CSV table of C-alpha atoms in Angstrom, one decimal:
chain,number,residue,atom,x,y,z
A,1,UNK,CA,144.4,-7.4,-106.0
A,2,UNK,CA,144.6,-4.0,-107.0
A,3,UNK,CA,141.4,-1.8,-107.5
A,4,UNK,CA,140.1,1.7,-107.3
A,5,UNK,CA,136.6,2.9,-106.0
A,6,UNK,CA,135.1,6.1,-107.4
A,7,UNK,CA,132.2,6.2,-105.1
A,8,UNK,CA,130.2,8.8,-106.5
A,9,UNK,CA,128.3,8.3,-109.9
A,10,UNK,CA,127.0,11.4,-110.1
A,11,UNK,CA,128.0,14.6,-108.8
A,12,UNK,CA,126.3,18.1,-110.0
A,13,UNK,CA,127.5,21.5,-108.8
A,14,UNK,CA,127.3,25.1,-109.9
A,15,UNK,CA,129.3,27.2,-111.9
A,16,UNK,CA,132.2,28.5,-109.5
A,17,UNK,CA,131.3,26.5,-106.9
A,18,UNK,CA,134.1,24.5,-105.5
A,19,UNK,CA,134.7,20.7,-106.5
A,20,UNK,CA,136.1,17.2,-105.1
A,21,UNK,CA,136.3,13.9,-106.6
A,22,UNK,CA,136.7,11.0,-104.1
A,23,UNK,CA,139.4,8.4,-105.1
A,24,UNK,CA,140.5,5.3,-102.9
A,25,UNK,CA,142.8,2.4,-104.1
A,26,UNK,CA,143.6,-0.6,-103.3
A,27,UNK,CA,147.3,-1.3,-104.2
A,28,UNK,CA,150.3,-3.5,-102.4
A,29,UNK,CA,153.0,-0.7,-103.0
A,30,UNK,CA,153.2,2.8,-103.5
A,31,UNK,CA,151.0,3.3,-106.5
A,32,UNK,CA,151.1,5.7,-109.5
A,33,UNK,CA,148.3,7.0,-109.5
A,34,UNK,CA,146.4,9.4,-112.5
A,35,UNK,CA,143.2,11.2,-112.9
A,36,UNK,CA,141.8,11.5,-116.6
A,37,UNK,CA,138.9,13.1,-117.9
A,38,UNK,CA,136.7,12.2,-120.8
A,39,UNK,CA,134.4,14.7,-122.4
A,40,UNK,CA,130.8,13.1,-124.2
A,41,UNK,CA,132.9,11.1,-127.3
A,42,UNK,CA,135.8,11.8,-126.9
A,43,UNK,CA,139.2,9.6,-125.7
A,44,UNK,CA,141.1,10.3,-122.0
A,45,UNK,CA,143.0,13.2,-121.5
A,46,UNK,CA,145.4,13.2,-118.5
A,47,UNK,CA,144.6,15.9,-115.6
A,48,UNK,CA,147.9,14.7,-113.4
A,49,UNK,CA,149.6,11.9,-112.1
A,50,UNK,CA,151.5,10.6,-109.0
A,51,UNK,CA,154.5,9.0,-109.2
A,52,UNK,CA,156.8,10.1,-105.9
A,53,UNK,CA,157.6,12.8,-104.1
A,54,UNK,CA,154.7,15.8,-102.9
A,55,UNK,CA,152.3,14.6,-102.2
A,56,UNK,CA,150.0,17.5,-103.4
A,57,UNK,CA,150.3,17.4,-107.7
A,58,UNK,CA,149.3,19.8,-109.8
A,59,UNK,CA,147.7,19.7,-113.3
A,60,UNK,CA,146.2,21.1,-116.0
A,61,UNK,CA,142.7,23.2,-116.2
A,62,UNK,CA,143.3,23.9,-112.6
A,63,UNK,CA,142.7,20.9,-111.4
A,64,UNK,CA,144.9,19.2,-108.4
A,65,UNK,CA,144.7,15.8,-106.1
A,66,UNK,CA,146.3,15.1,-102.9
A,67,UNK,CA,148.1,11.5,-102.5
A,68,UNK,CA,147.2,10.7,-98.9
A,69,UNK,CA,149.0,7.2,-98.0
A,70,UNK,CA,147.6,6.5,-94.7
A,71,UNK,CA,143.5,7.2,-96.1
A,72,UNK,CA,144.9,5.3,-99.8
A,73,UNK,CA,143.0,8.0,-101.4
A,74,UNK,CA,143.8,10.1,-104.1
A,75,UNK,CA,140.9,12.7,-104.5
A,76,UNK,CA,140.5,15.2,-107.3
A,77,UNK,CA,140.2,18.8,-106.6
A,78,UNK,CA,139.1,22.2,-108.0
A,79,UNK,CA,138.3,25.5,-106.5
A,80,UNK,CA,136.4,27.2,-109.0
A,81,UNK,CA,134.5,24.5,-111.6
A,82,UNK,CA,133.7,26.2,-115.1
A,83,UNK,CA,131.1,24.9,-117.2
A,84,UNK,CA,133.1,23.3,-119.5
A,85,UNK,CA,134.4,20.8,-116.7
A,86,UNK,CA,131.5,19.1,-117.4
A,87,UNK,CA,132.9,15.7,-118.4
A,88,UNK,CA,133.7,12.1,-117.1
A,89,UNK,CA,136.6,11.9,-114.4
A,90,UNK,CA,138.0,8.6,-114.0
A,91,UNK,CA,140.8,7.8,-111.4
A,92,UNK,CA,143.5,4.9,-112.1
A,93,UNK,CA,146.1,3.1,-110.7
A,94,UNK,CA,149.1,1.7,-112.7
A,95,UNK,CA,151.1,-1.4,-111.8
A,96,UNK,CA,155.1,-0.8,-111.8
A,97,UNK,CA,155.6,-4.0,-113.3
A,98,UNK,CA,153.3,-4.7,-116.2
A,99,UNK,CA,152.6,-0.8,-116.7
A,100,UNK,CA,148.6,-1.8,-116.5
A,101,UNK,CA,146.2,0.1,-115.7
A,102,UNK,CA,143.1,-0.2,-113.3
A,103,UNK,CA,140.2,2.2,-113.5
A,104,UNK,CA,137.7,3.0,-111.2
A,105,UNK,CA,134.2,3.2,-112.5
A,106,UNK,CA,134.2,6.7,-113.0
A,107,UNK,CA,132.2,10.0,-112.1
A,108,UNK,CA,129.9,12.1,-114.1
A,109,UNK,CA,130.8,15.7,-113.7
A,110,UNK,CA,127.5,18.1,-114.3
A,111,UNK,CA,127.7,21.8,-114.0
A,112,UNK,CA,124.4,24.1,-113.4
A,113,UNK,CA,125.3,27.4,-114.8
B,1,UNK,CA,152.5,14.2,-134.0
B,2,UNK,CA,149.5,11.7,-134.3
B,3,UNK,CA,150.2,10.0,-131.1
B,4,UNK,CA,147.7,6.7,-130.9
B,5,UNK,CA,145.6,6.1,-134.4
B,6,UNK,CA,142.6,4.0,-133.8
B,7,UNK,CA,140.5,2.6,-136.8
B,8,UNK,CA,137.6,2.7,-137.8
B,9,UNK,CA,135.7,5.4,-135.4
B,10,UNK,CA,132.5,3.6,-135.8
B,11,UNK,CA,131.6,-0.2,-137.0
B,12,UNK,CA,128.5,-2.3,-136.6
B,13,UNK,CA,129.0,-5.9,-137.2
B,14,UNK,CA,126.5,-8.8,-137.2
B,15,UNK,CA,126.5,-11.3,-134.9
B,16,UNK,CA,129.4,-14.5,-136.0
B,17,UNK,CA,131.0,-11.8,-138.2
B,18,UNK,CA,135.2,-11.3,-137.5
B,19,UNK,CA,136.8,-7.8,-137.7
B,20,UNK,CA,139.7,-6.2,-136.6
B,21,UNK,CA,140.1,-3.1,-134.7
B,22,UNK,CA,143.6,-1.2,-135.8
B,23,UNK,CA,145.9,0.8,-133.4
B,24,UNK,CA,148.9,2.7,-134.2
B,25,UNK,CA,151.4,4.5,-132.4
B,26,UNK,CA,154.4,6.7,-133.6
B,27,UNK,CA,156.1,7.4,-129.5
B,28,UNK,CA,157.8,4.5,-129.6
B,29,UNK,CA,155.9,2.8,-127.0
B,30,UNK,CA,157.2,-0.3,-125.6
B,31,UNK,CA,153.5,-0.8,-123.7
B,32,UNK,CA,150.5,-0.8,-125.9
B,33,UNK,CA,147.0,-2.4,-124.2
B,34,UNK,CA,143.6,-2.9,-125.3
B,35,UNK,CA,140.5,-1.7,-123.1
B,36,UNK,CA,136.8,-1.8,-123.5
B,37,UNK,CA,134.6,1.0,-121.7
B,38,UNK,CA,130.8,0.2,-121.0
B,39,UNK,CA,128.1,2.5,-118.5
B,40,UNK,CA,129.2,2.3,-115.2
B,41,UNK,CA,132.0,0.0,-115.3
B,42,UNK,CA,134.9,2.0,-116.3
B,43,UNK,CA,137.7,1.0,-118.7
B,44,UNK,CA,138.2,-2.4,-118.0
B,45,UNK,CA,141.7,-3.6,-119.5
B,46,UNK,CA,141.5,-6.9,-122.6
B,47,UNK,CA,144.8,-7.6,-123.2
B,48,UNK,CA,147.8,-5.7,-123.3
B,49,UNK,CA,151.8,-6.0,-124.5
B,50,UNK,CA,154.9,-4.8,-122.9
B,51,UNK,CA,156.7,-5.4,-125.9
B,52,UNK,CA,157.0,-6.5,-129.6
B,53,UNK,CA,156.3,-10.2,-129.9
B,54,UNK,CA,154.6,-10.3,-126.2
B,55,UNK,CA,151.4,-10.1,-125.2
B,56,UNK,CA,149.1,-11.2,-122.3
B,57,UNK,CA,145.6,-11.3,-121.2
B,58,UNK,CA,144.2,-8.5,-119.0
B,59,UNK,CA,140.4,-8.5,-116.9
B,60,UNK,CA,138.6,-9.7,-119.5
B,61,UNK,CA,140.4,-11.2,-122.3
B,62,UNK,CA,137.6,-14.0,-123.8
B,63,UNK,CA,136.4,-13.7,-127.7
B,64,UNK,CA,139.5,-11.2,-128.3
B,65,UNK,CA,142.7,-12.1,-129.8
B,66,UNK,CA,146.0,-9.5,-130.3
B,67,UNK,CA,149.1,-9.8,-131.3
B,68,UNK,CA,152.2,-7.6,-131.5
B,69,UNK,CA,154.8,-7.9,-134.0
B,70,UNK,CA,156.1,-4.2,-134.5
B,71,UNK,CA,156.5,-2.0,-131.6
B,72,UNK,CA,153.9,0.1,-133.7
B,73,UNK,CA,151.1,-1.7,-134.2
B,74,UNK,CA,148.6,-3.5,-132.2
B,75,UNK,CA,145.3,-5.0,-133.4
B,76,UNK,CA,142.7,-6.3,-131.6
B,77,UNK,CA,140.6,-9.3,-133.0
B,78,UNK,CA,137.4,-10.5,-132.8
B,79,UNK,CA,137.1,-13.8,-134.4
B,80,UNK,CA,133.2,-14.3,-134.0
B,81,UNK,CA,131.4,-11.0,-132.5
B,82,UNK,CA,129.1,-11.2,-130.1
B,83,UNK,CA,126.3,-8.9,-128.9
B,84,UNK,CA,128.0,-8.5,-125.4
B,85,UNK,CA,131.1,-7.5,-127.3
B,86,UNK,CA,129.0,-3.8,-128.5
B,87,UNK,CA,131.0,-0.9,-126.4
B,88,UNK,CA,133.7,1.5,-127.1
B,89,UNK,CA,137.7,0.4,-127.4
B,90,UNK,CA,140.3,2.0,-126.4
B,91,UNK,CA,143.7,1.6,-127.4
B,92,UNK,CA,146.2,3.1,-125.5
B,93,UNK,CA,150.6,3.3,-125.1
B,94,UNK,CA,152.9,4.2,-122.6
B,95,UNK,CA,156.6,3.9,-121.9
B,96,UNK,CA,158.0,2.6,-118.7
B,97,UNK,CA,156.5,4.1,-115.7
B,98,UNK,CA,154.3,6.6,-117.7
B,99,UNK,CA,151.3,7.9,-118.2
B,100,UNK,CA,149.5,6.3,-120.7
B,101,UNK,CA,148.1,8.3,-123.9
B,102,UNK,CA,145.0,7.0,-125.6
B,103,UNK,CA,143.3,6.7,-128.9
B,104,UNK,CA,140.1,8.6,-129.9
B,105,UNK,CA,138.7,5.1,-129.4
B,106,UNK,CA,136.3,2.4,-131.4
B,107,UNK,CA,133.0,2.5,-131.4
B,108,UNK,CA,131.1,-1.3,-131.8
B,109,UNK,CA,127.7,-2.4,-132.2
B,110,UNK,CA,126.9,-5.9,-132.6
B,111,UNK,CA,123.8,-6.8,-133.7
């Protein structure tokens, strides 16, 4: 069955201090795989996706993940956090079939100025 | 371009009462789905459609009902609300192997 594991909760950092978001899935094909972020009541916004192709994929606020097959991970990265980063992160995979999506449980994003 | 509508933003319901939750979308979408976000489990995925007139349960379908008969529109039921059915919905559309863009999402306490 297909699932992902966020396996930190919680992670707090400083402002300009470097960041990564740990992602593994569990999926019988190549995955698409997404990052989305959710600030305090507000819906998801997408970060970046992977589909095919590099394996390194760039997004948006400077954010970027690395698709590593052989680890089935998928971890989020920033090298600089701003303060306004400060948000929920949650990692998904997306069947080709059905188009649905599996979420991991998320991590909470807190930035110390 | 409105994207996904969700209504209402906020609704409290007693416990036995029925409501619907309302979800539009003007992209044309053939894939619309239903999910339900609680602390510290994620988005977890009720039902979901791949196209007008077809629908299928997801993780945790029990005490919902949808049904899809415009490519638009996809409500989510609850016939008799529950106490373990308070959390926020999210409705959300995508088209064939894309990224899927959500609604501001539903906010329900049952009391």
């Amino acid at each position: 069955a297909q699932s992902v594991t966020q396996p930190d909760i919680h992670i707090t950092v400083s402002e300009g201090a470097s960041l990564e978001l740990r992602c593994n899935y569990s999926y019988g094909a190549t995955p698409y795989l997404f990052w989305y972020v959710q600030s305090p009541g507000q819906g998801l916004q997408l970060l970046l996706k992977y589909f095919s192709g590099d394996t390194l994929v760039q997004g948006i606020k400077g954010f970027e993940a690395e698709f590593k097959r052989s680890q089935s991970s998928f971890n989020l990265r920033k090298p600089s956090v701003h303060w306004s980063d400060a948000a929920e992160y949650f990692c998904a995979v997306g069947d080709h079939y059905t188009d649905k999506l599996i979420f991991g449980t998320g991590t909470r994003l807190q930035v110390f100025p | 371009n409105a994207g996904v509508t969700q209504t209402p933003k906020f609704q409290v319901l007693k416990t036995g009462q029925s409501m619907t939750l309302q979800c539009a979308q003007d992209m044309n979408h053939e894939y619309m789905s239903w999910y339900r976000q609680d602390p510290g489990m994620g988005l977890r995925l009720i039902h979901y459609s791949v196209g007008a007139g077809i629908t299928d349960q997801g993780e945790v379908p029990n005490g919902y009902n949808v049904s899809r008969s415009t490519t638009e529109d996809f409500p989510l039921r609850l016939l008799s609300a529950a106490p373990s059915q308070t959390s926020v919905y999210f409705c959300a559309s995508s088209e064939v192997n894309t990224e899927a863009f959500f609604g501001q999402g539903t906010r329900l306490t049952v009391v």
